[in-house]
Amino acid sequence: SASFKEAQNPSNPTSKLFDSKNLVASNVKVGAFMLPESMVNSLSGYQAVAVTPETFSDLPYETQEKLKVVANTVYYGVNDVAVPQIGDTRIRFEVILPQEVSVVAMQKGSSLEPFITKNKKTISMIQTGNISAEDMFASAIEGNNTMTMIFRVIGFFIIFAGINMLLQPIRTFFSVVPFFGKIVGFGNSIVAGIFAVGITLTTIAIAWLFARPLLSIGLIVLVVAGFLILGTMKRNQEATNSKEK
């Protein structure tokens, strides 16, 4: 709110009365094996802790007077919980209860640790419930594939936007006549899209060169063939235009 025209109305607080805190239990075990803190931290499935005014009976009376508990949520110093105001403090307690979990890790003595592969990658997975190793690996692969595709799409749009900005001066020059500016802008987008696809596929091909050489070479051939076809079409079009003249 500091950049508002009336900077002090409303006025946002600059700090919280209570900082968020995550407490990790010690000696967390799966059967007879100790779990490392990194795996415990990766657990999900938090549940709200049931709290009542009696939960805070050991606090000073002045502090208890400032607390209001509604649906396992604690409000501190709030006049009306139905009409929250800027700066009001709301506190929730959540916990992961002891339950059945499935783990993929390496046994080392009485504890479990991440497994280190030959290429120095680590493997450690933990999920709630009784899940087979095959399903856990399949889920991890699917998650990796999804994130890879997301990064590829983001990379494509970044390249597309960058090329489009490089071509922007051409559109600006022709925008003296708005109609021509729109046509040139559309053409710029097509050119940027073509080059963005080519660069994206080339980047993917280079990344796959050692892991999937056949697919990598196939992508490179596809990109080169695509640009050759476009070049041939352009030359044919120029030749046709020359004959018509």
Backbone as CSV, one residue per row, in Angstrom:
resi,resn,N_x,N_y,N_z,CA_x,CA_y,CA_z,C_x,C_y,C_z
1,SER,0.819,-1.217,0.000,0.000,0.000,0.000,0.850,1.263,0.000
2,ALA,2.171,1.142,0.126,3.025,2.324,0.183,2.974,3.129,-1.111
3,SER,2.613,2.463,-2.240,2.558,3.161,-3.527,1.162,3.682,-3.845
4,PHE,0.194,3.500,-2.921,-1.152,4.017,-3.143,-1.131,5.541,-3.122
5,LYS,-2.157,6.150,-3.725,-2.261,7.608,-3.703,-2.380,8.091,-2.270
6,GLU,-3.174,7.363,-1.476,-3.257,7.633,-0.038,-2.527,6.481,0.652
7,ALA,-1.232,6.662,0.827,-0.373,5.558,1.269,-0.756,5.002,2.634
8,GLN,-1.363,5.804,3.486,-1.681,5.342,4.835,-3.101,4.824,4.969
9,ASN,-3.794,4.684,3.872,-5.184,4.240,3.953,-5.484,3.236,2.841
10,PRO,-5.410,1.912,3.091,-5.065,1.294,4.371,-3.553,1.204,4.553
11,SER,-3.136,0.869,5.774,-1.721,0.724,6.079,-1.412,-0.748,6.349
12,ASN,-0.607,-1.351,5.496,-0.244,-2.746,5.672,0.838,-2.885,6.734
13,PRO,0.756,-3.914,7.574,1.810,-4.128,8.578,3.114,-4.508,7.903
14,THR,4.196,-4.114,8.506,5.522,-4.408,7.943,6.113,-5.712,8.476
15,SER,5.499,-6.301,9.491,6.004,-7.554,10.057,4.854,-8.324,10.689
16,LYS,5.090,-9.618,10.932,4.093,-10.470,11.569,4.369,-10.571,13.069
17,LEU,3.288,-10.684,13.837,3.462,-10.869,15.275,4.125,-12.210,15.577
18,PHE,3.756,-13.223,14.785,4.304,-14.563,14.998,4.801,-15.098,13.655
19,ASP,6.031,-15.578,13.643,6.588,-16.162,12.429,6.131,-17.607,12.283
20,SER,5.986,-18.045,11.039,5.648,-19.441,10.782,6.796,-20.326,11.251
21,LYS,6.447,-21.463,11.799,7.483,-22.357,12.323,7.115,-23.804,12.021
22,ASN,8.123,-24.561,11.602,7.928,-25.968,11.279,8.775,-26.806,12.226
23,LEU,8.130,-27.610,13.036,8.821,-28.453,14.003,8.856,-29.885,13.481
24,VAL,10.054,-30.450,13.391,10.228,-31.803,12.879,10.538,-32.736,14.047
25,ALA,9.757,-33.792,14.149,9.961,-34.749,15.242,11.289,-35.474,15.062
26,SER,11.897,-35.814,16.143,13.140,-36.593,16.104,12.805,-38.072,16.246
27,ASN,13.733,-38.905,15.798,13.573,-40.357,15.901,12.309,-40.848,15.192
28,VAL,12.074,-40.339,13.982,10.949,-40.822,13.174,11.390,-42.107,12.485
29,LYS,10.626,-43.158,12.686,11.024,-44.464,12.170,9.957,-45.060,11.264
30,VAL,10.441,-45.857,10.308,9.587,-46.736,9.514,9.976,-48.153,9.903
31,GLY,9.117,-48.780,10.686,9.493,-50.071,11.248,10.651,-49.873,12.205
32,ALA,11.763,-50.544,11.938,12.934,-50.435,12.815,13.970,-49.457,12.282
33,PHE,13.661,-48.783,11.178,14.661,-47.943,10.524,14.358,-46.460,10.712
34,MET,15.406,-45.714,11.020,15.300,-44.275,11.234,15.236,-43.549,9.893
35,LEU,14.330,-42.562,9.820,14.225,-41.754,8.612,15.067,-40.490,8.737
36,PRO,15.783,-40.110,7.678,16.529,-38.842,7.734,15.561,-37.665,7.711
37,GLU,16.009,-36.536,8.233,15.144,-35.357,8.331,14.674,-34.887,6.958
38,SER,15.506,-35.060,5.924,15.124,-34.618,4.582,13.891,-35.354,4.082
39,MET,13.786,-36.645,4.383,12.622,-37.420,3.952,11.403,-37.071,4.790
40,VAL,11.610,-36.823,6.068,10.492,-36.435,6.931,9.907,-35.102,6.460
41,ASN,10.785,-34.174,6.069,10.329,-32.863,5.606,9.539,-32.946,4.311
42,SER,9.771,-33.992,3.508,9.081,-34.108,2.226,7.712,-34.751,2.348
43,LEU,7.343,-35.184,3.551,6.019,-35.776,3.745,4.924,-34.728,3.555
44,SER,3.772,-35.172,3.090,2.610,-34.291,2.948,1.430,-34.925,3.667
45,GLY,0.295,-34.282,3.574,-0.893,-34.811,4.246,-1.106,-34.232,5.628
46,TYR,-0.876,-32.915,5.757,-1.084,-32.255,7.043,-2.570,-32.233,7.407
47,GLN,-2.840,-32.379,8.693,-4.207,-32.305,9.212,-4.279,-31.225,10.284
48,ALA,-5.434,-30.565,10.354,-5.608,-29.512,11.350,-5.633,-30.107,12.755
49,VAL,-4.957,-29.434,13.667,-4.962,-29.854,15.071,-6.176,-29.232,15.760
50,ALA,-6.929,-30.062,16.464,-8.111,-29.561,17.169,-7.672,-28.704,18.357
51,VAL,-8.131,-27.464,18.375,-7.803,-26.558,19.477,-9.088,-25.945,20.028
52,THR,-9.082,-25.673,21.321,-10.200,-25.029,22.012,-9.612,-23.952,22.922
53,PRO,-10.422,-23.092,23.490,-9.888,-22.105,24.445,-9.124,-22.745,25.591
54,GLU,-9.531,-23.981,25.973,-8.837,-24.664,27.067,-7.415,-25.062,26.678
55,THR,-7.142,-25.146,25.391,-5.801,-25.507,24.929,-4.764,-24.507,25.432
56,PHE,-5.192,-23.268,25.613,-4.269,-22.198,25.985,-4.441,-21.750,27.432
57,SER,-4.961,-22.660,28.258,-5.240,-22.302,29.644,-3.977,-22.008,30.453
58,ASP,-2.828,-22.487,29.978,-1.590,-22.232,30.707,-0.973,-20.873,30.372
59,LEU,-1.514,-20.186,29.395,-0.984,-18.872,29.034,-1.468,-17.815,30.019
60,PRO,-0.767,-16.702,30.104,-1.228,-15.616,30.985,-2.646,-15.175,30.627
61,TYR,-3.373,-14.734,31.637,-4.779,-14.355,31.426,-4.896,-13.235,30.393
62,GLU,-3.981,-12.288,30.432,-4.041,-11.169,29.480,-3.928,-11.666,28.043
63,THR,-3.123,-12.713,27.825,-2.976,-13.272,26.475,-4.227,-14.039,26.075
64,GLN,-4.788,-14.799,27.030,-6.006,-15.555,26.729,-7.155,-14.625,26.335
65,GLU,-7.200,-13.437,26.911,-8.259,-12.491,26.602,-8.208,-12.031,25.142
66,LYS,-7.022,-12.109,24.543,-6.855,-11.656,23.157,-7.104,-12.772,22.146
67,LEU,-7.341,-13.997,22.635,-7.512,-15.140,21.744,-8.971,-15.466,21.513
68,LYS,-9.288,-15.789,20.277,-10.611,-16.301,19.920,-10.405,-17.518,19.032
69,VAL,-11.070,-18.612,19.367,-10.908,-19.861,18.630,-12.180,-20.170,17.876
70,VAL,-12.049,-20.300,16.545,-13.184,-20.628,15.680,-12.738,-21.692,14.693
71,ALA,-13.372,-22.858,14.736,-13.104,-23.945,13.782,-11.611,-24.273,13.702
72,ASN,-11.012,-24.513,14.878,-9.599,-24.884,14.971,-8.648,-23.798,14.468
73,THR,-9.132,-22.591,14.337,-8.302,-21.457,13.947,-8.277,-20.453,15.090
74,VAL,-7.087,-19.992,15.425,-6.906,-19.067,16.538,-6.753,-17.648,15.986
75,TYR,-7.559,-16.719,16.476,-7.467,-15.305,16.103,-6.912,-14.538,17.299
76,TYR,-5.894,-13.745,17.036,-5.231,-13.016,18.115,-5.456,-11.517,17.942
77,GLY,-6.039,-10.920,18.951,-6.255,-9.480,18.934,-7.228,-9.027,17.871
78,VAL,-8.198,-9.877,17.531,-9.181,-9.563,16.487,-10.491,-9.152,17.155
79,ASN,-11.055,-8.040,16.708,-12.322,-7.579,17.285,-13.500,-8.434,16.828
80,ASP,-13.559,-8.716,15.512,-14.676,-9.485,14.966,-14.118,-10.449,13.928
81,VAL,-14.147,-11.753,14.219,-13.576,-12.745,13.293,-14.372,-12.826,11.998
82,ALA,-15.624,-12.376,12.012,-16.441,-12.405,10.802,-16.086,-11.271,9.850
83,VAL,-15.438,-10.234,10.376,-15.047,-9.090,9.540,-13.554,-8.847,9.754
84,PRO,-12.709,-9.644,9.105,-11.255,-9.489,9.310,-10.749,-8.156,8.774
85,GLN,-9.742,-7.636,9.442,-9.155,-6.361,9.059,-7.677,-6.558,8.715
86,ILE,-7.123,-5.606,7.967,-5.706,-5.664,7.638,-4.886,-5.622,8.920
87,GLY,-3.966,-6.567,9.060,-3.124,-6.629,10.253,-3.602,-7.625,11.284
88,ASP,-4.827,-8.179,11.104,-5.301,-9.201,12.040,-4.413,-10.438,11.953
89,THR,-4.290,-11.147,13.062,-3.429,-12.333,13.126,-4.275,-13.585,13.254
90,ARG,-4.027,-14.536,12.348,-4.724,-15.817,12.374,-3.692,-16.935,12.465
91,ILE,-3.932,-17.868,13.361,-2.964,-18.934,13.621,-3.639,-20.288,13.450
92,ARG,-2.963,-21.177,12.732,-3.440,-22.552,12.585,-2.314,-23.514,12.945
93,PHE,-2.689,-24.616,13.552,-1.735,-25.669,13.883,-2.076,-26.899,13.046
94,GLU,-1.060,-27.448,12.369,-1.259,-28.635,11.539,-0.201,-29.675,11.883
95,VAL,-0.542,-30.933,11.675,0.347,-32.022,12.057,0.199,-33.172,11.065
96,ILE,1.281,-33.918,10.889,1.223,-35.183,10.150,1.249,-36.296,11.182
97,LEU,0.170,-37.040,11.269,0.051,-38.088,12.280,0.798,-39.347,11.848
98,PRO,1.202,-40.188,12.795,1.824,-41.472,12.440,0.884,-42.280,11.551
99,GLN,1.417,-42.807,10.484,0.600,-43.539,9.523,1.490,-44.435,8.681
100,GLU,0.863,-45.235,7.840,1.598,-46.132,6.957,2.207,-45.330,5.808
101,VAL,3.483,-45.565,5.546,4.169,-44.883,4.453,4.952,-45.900,3.632
102,SER,5.260,-45.500,2.407,6.094,-46.319,1.522,7.366,-45.543,1.213
103,VAL,8.511,-46.237,1.277,9.804,-45.560,1.147,10.671,-46.267,0.113
104,VAL,11.360,-45.465,-0.691,12.414,-45.963,-1.581,13.702,-45.291,-1.143
105,ALA,14.618,-46.067,-0.568,15.860,-45.505,-0.051,16.867,-46.634,0.138
106,MET,18.039,-46.296,0.630,19.094,-47.274,0.872,19.236,-47.522,2.373
107,GLN,19.305,-48.778,2.739,19.490,-49.119,4.149,20.962,-48.982,4.518
108,LYS,21.195,-48.269,5.614,22.555,-48.125,6.134,22.492,-48.294,7.643
109,GLY,22.849,-49.479,8.084,22.736,-49.777,9.512,21.283,-49.782,9.932
110,SER,20.962,-48.967,10.921,19.580,-48.902,11.421,18.822,-47.704,10.866
111,SER,19.353,-47.101,9.816,18.690,-45.932,9.239,18.540,-46.091,7.729
112,LEU,17.739,-45.221,7.138,17.532,-45.189,5.699,18.121,-43.888,5.156
113,GLU,18.837,-43.977,4.055,19.465,-42.811,3.460,19.231,-42.808,1.953
114,PRO,19.345,-41.626,1.314,19.194,-41.571,-0.146,20.230,-42.459,-0.834
115,PHE,19.798,-43.131,-1.898,20.689,-43.988,-2.671,21.410,-43.132,-3.715
116,ILE,22.727,-43.262,-3.797,23.525,-42.481,-4.747,23.854,-43.363,-5.946
117,THR,23.430,-42.935,-7.131,23.655,-43.707,-8.347,25.069,-43.494,-8.874
118,LYS,25.413,-44.200,-9.945,26.744,-44.094,-10.528,27.032,-42.703,-11.075
119,ASN,25.978,-42.009,-11.552,26.178,-40.653,-12.078,25.951,-39.581,-11.017
120,LYS,26.090,-39.992,-9.736,26.055,-39.080,-8.590,24.668,-38.472,-8.341
121,LYS,23.633,-39.073,-8.895,22.271,-38.634,-8.598,21.774,-39.372,-7.356
122,THR,20.876,-38.730,-6.611,20.338,-39.363,-5.409,18.895,-39.788,-5.638
123,ILE,18.544,-40.913,-5.069,17.174,-41.428,-5.154,16.657,-41.637,-3.746
124,SER,15.606,-40.946,-3.419,14.919,-41.150,-2.132,13.494,-40.659,-2.292
125,MET,12.544,-41.503,-2.013,11.123,-41.159,-2.158,10.351,-41.671,-0.958
126,ILE,9.361,-40.926,-0.579,8.477,-41.338,0.501,7.075,-40.846,0.204
127,GLN,6.102,-41.735,0.343,4.701,-41.390,0.097,3.847,-42.042,1.170
128,THR,2.749,-41.402,1.478,1.826,-41.986,2.447,1.039,-43.111,1.793
129,GLY,0.760,-44.143,2.574,0.000,-45.275,2.063,0.905,-46.428,1.669
130,ASN,0.281,-47.548,1.318,1.005,-48.748,0.900,1.091,-48.745,-0.622
131,ILE,2.243,-48.319,-1.158,2.427,-48.158,-2.596,3.617,-48.997,-3.033
132,SER,3.472,-49.688,-4.143,4.562,-50.533,-4.629,5.695,-49.674,-5.176
133,ALA,6.883,-50.257,-5.214,8.043,-49.539,-5.742,7.830,-49.162,-7.202
134,GLU,7.197,-50.075,-7.972,6.944,-49.793,-9.386,6.069,-48.557,-9.548
135,ASP,5.022,-48.456,-8.729,4.121,-47.306,-8.822,4.817,-46.019,-8.385
136,MET,5.684,-46.106,-7.388,6.391,-44.909,-6.927,7.354,-44.395,-7.992
137,PHE,8.078,-45.320,-8.640,8.990,-44.901,-9.708,8.210,-44.359,-10.905
138,ALA,7.089,-45.005,-11.212,6.271,-44.530,-12.334,5.737,-43.122,-12.056
139,SER,5.322,-42.883,-10.809,4.834,-41.561,-10.436,5.940,-40.519,-10.515
140,ALA,7.151,-40.902,-10.077,8.288,-39.966,-10.135,8.653,-39.641,-11.573
141,ILE,8.644,-40.654,-12.441,8.955,-40.428,-13.860,7.908,-39.530,-14.500
142,GLU,6.647,-39.780,-14.173,5.570,-38.943,-14.723,5.720,-37.498,-14.261
143,GLY,6.069,-37.315,-12.985,6.274,-35.955,-12.479,7.437,-35.259,-13.167
144,ASN,8.538,-36.006,-13.383,9.694,-35.431,-14.082,9.347,-35.065,-15.514
145,ASN,8.598,-35.946,-16.185,8.204,-35.669,-17.570,7.310,-34.433,-17.654
146,THR,6.412,-34.300,-16.686,5.523,-33.136,-16.676,6.317,-31.850,-16.487
147,MET,7.249,-31.848,-15.521,8.054,-30.656,-15.288,8.933,-30.342,-16.500
148,THR,9.477,-31.391,-17.140,10.295,-31.172,-18.339,9.481,-30.510,-19.435
149,MET,8.247,-30.985,-19.637,7.395,-30.405,-20.669,7.040,-28.959,-20.334
150,ILE,6.800,-28.682,-19.074,6.486,-27.310,-18.660,7.660,-26.383,-18.961
151,PHE,8.882,-26.832,-18.629,10.076,-26.008,-18.893,10.286,-25.815,-20.392
152,ARG,9.980,-26.837,-21.177,10.122,-26.697,-22.631,9.150,-25.662,-23.181
153,VAL,7.915,-25.723,-22.708,6.915,-24.757,-23.173,7.311,-23.339,-22.758
154,ILE,7.766,-23.202,-21.507,8.212,-21.880,-21.032,9.390,-21.388,-21.883
155,GLY,10.339,-22.289,-22.170,11.486,-21.921,-22.989,11.072,-21.481,-24.382
156,PHE,10.084,-22.188,-24.968,9.598,-21.813,-26.298,9.039,-20.394,-26.288
157,PHE,8.210,-20.083,-25.299,7.585,-18.753,-25.257,8.620,-17.659,-24.971
158,ILE,9.647,-17.979,-24.196,10.712,-16.996,-23.950,11.456,-16.689,-25.254
159,ILE,11.789,-17.759,-25.990,12.471,-17.564,-27.281,11.568,-16.803,-28.248
160,PHE,10.292,-17.181,-28.291,9.331,-16.518,-29.177,9.237,-15.026,-28.865
161,ALA,9.129,-14.720,-27.563,9.022,-13.312,-27.158,10.300,-12.555,-27.492
162,GLY,11.459,-13.196,-27.296,12.725,-12.534,-27.578,12.881,-12.196,-29.051
163,ILE,12.566,-13.160,-29.933,12.675,-12.906,-31.373,11.664,-11.853,-31.807
164,ASN,10.471,-11.937,-31.218,9.433,-10.952,-31.556,9.888,-9.546,-31.198
165,MET,10.562,-9.415,-30.060,11.048,-8.086,-29.658,12.169,-7.603,-30.577
166,LEU,13.000,-8.540,-31.057,14.053,-8.158,-31.997,13.467,-7.625,-33.308
167,LEU,12.317,-8.167,-33.687,11.668,-7.751,-34.941,10.739,-6.554,-34.750
168,GLN,10.549,-6.147,-33.501,9.609,-5.064,-33.204,9.929,-3.753,-33.947
169,PRO,11.225,-3.377,-34.118,11.498,-2.133,-34.852,10.923,-2.121,-36.268
170,ILE,10.871,-3.299,-36.914,10.299,-3.359,-38.268,8.819,-2.990,-38.219
171,ARG,8.112,-3.558,-37.234,6.688,-3.238,-37.100,6.506,-1.762,-36.786
172,THR,7.357,-1.228,-35.908,7.252,0.186,-35.547,7.429,1.077,-36.771
173,PHE,8.361,0.703,-37.663,8.610,1.489,-38.877,7.366,1.529,-39.766
174,PHE,6.705,0.383,-39.929,5.541,0.319,-40.809,4.260,0.789,-40.122
175,SER,4.316,0.992,-38.794,3.110,1.407,-38.069,2.725,2.846,-38.341
176,VAL,3.514,3.530,-39.176,3.103,4.869,-39.610,1.727,4.776,-40.253
177,VAL,1.532,3.665,-40.971,0.198,3.323,-41.482,-0.289,2.145,-40.646
178,PRO,-1.238,2.343,-39.753,-1.651,1.287,-38.810,-1.964,-0.049,-39.478
179,PHE,-2.606,-0.010,-40.651,-2.967,-1.260,-41.323,-1.719,-2.065,-41.667
180,PHE,-0.688,-1.394,-42.208,0.561,-2.070,-42.541,1.267,-2.564,-41.276
181,GLY,1.171,-1.773,-40.203,1.785,-2.173,-38.948,1.218,-3.483,-38.421
182,LYS,-0.104,-3.661,-38.540,-0.734,-4.903,-38.083,-0.308,-6.095,-38.940
183,ILE,-0.227,-5.862,-40.258,0.184,-6.951,-41.148,1.618,-7.373,-40.841
184,VAL,2.509,-6.384,-40.709,3.913,-6.687,-40.412,4.036,-7.355,-39.039
185,GLY,3.234,-6.894,-38.062,3.264,-7.510,-36.743,2.852,-8.970,-36.784
186,PHE,1.834,-9.280,-37.599,1.399,-10.675,-37.759,2.500,-11.497,-38.407
187,GLY,3.140,-10.913,-39.432,4.249,-11.611,-40.082,5.407,-11.841,-39.134
188,ASN,5.702,-10.843,-38.300,6.761,-11.007,-37.296,6.463,-12.181,-36.367
189,SER,5.205,-12.315,-35.964,4.819,-13.397,-35.057,5.025,-14.757,-35.717
190,ILE,4.694,-14.842,-37.016,4.894,-16.110,-37.722,6.385,-16.450,-37.802
191,VAL,7.200,-15.456,-38.154,8.644,-15.688,-38.239,9.207,-16.069,-36.875
192,ALA,8.797,-15.355,-35.837,9.272,-15.663,-34.487,8.857,-17.062,-34.069
193,GLY,7.628,-17.452,-34.419,7.152,-18.790,-34.076,7.953,-19.875,-34.763
194,ILE,8.258,-19.677,-36.058,9.030,-20.673,-36.808,10.427,-20.835,-36.206
195,PHE,11.093,-19.714,-35.959,12.446,-19.797,-35.392,12.423,-20.334,-33.965
196,ALA,11.386,-19.988,-33.184,11.289,-20.482,-31.811,11.121,-21.998,-31.789
197,VAL,10.305,-22.524,-32.707,10.135,-23.978,-32.792,11.456,-24.642,-33.160
198,GLY,12.156,-24.062,-34.151,13.429,-24.633,-34.569,14.471,-24.627,-33.460
199,ILE,14.589,-23.501,-32.768,15.574,-23.403,-31.683,15.217,-24.333,-30.536
200,THR,13.919,-24.421,-30.211,13.475,-25.303,-29.122,13.785,-26.753,-29.437
201,LEU,13.448,-27.188,-30.663,13.715,-28.579,-31.048,15.213,-28.861,-31.092
202,THR,16.005,-27.887,-31.552,17.461,-28.069,-31.588,18.026,-28.207,-30.174
203,THR,17.520,-27.398,-29.239,17.964,-27.480,-27.845,17.626,-28.841,-27.241
204,ILE,16.413,-29.322,-27.514,16.008,-30.643,-27.016,16.892,-31.723,-27.620
205,ALA,17.187,-31.593,-28.914,18.026,-32.587,-29.591,19.424,-32.640,-28.995
206,ILE,19.999,-31.472,-28.708,21.344,-31.434,-28.113,21.330,-32.078,-26.723
207,ALA,20.263,-31.812,-25.954,20.153,-32.395,-24.610,20.032,-33.915,-24.673
208,TRP,19.449,-34.439,-25.748,19.240,-35.878,-25.894,20.391,-36.572,-26.638
209,LEU,21.406,-35.827,-27.034,22.427,-36.356,-27.931,23.076,-37.627,-27.388
210,PHE,23.348,-37.677,-26.082,24.016,-38.842,-25.501,23.016,-39.844,-24.926
211,ALA,21.898,-39.349,-24.415,20.915,-40.257,-23.813,20.074,-40.959,-24.884
212,ARG,19.659,-40.207,-25.911,18.820,-40.770,-26.977,19.365,-40.300,-28.324
213,PRO,20.506,-40.837,-28.750,21.162,-40.320,-29.954,20.315,-40.412,-31.218
214,LEU,19.593,-41.511,-31.408,18.785,-41.654,-32.622,17.689,-40.607,-32.680
215,LEU,16.998,-40.415,-31.562,15.943,-39.412,-31.517,16.521,-38.011,-31.678
216,SER,17.694,-37.781,-31.085,18.353,-36.485,-31.193,18.702,-36.169,-32.636
217,ILE,19.316,-37.132,-33.323,19.673,-36.927,-34.727,18.425,-36.721,-35.578
218,GLY,17.370,-37.479,-35.255,16.112,-37.326,-35.995,15.540,-35.925,-35.869
219,LEU,15.594,-35.358,-34.659,15.089,-34.000,-34.453,15.922,-32.972,-35.217
220,ILE,17.253,-33.157,-35.187,18.126,-32.227,-35.909,17.840,-32.284,-37.407
221,VAL,17.674,-33.500,-37.938,17.343,-33.654,-39.356,16.003,-32.997,-39.669
222,LEU,15.032,-33.155,-38.763,13.714,-32.553,-38.961,13.799,-31.032,-39.016
223,VAL,14.577,-30.447,-38.109,14.722,-28.988,-38.087,15.398,-28.494,-39.359
224,VAL,16.500,-29.155,-39.735,17.229,-28.741,-40.945,16.340,-28.887,-42.172
225,ALA,15.617,-30.011,-42.263,14.731,-30.229,-43.407,13.637,-29.165,-43.451
226,GLY,13.103,-28.800,-42.274,12.061,-27.779,-42.228,12.540,-26.443,-42.758
227,PHE,13.739,-26.032,-42.353,14.275,-24.754,-42.830,14.637,-24.819,-44.320
228,LEU,15.122,-25.980,-44.785,15.419,-26.126,-46.211,14.142,-26.025,-47.045
229,ILE,13.075,-26.651,-46.553,11.795,-26.582,-47.272,11.285,-25.148,-47.330
230,LEU,11.383,-24.439,-46.219,10.953,-23.040,-46.204,11.787,-22.194,-47.161
231,GLY,13.114,-22.445,-47.175,13.978,-21.705,-48.090,13.640,-21.991,-49.540
232,THR,13.362,-23.268,-49.836,12.991,-23.637,-51.211,11.677,-22.989,-51.618
233,MET,10.710,-22.982,-50.716,9.417,-22.349,-51.011,9.583,-20.861,-51.271
234,LYS,10.467,-20.221,-50.493,10.694,-18.792,-50.681,11.331,-18.510,-52.036
235,ARG,12.337,-19.339,-52.424,12.980,-19.136,-53.713,12.022,-19.375,-54.870
236,ASN,11.165,-20.409,-54.736,10.181,-20.673,-55.781,9.204,-19.525,-55.932
237,GLN,8.803,-18.956,-54.778,7.882,-17.831,-54.810,8.528,-16.620,-55.476
238,GLU,9.802,-16.385,-55.170,10.515,-15.272,-55.792,10.664,-15.472,-57.293
239,ALA,10.923,-16.739,-57.702,11.043,-17.033,-59.125,9.717,-16.817,-59.833
240,THR,8.617,-17.215,-59.194,7.289,-17.029,-59.789,6.965,-15.555,-59.947
241,ASN,7.298,-14.773,-58.931,7.049,-13.335,-58.996,7.866,-12.688,-60.102
242,SER,9.105,-13.152,-60.307,9.961,-12.596,-61.354,9.388,-12.889,-62.719
243,LYS,8.856,-14.098,-62.934,8.257,-14.459,-64.224,7.026,-13.616,-64.512
244,GLU,6.221,-13.359,-63.490,5.004,-12.571,-63.679,5.327,-11.148,-64.098
245,LYS,6.486,-10.629,-63.585,6.872,-9.276,-63.963,7.377,-9.224,-65.401
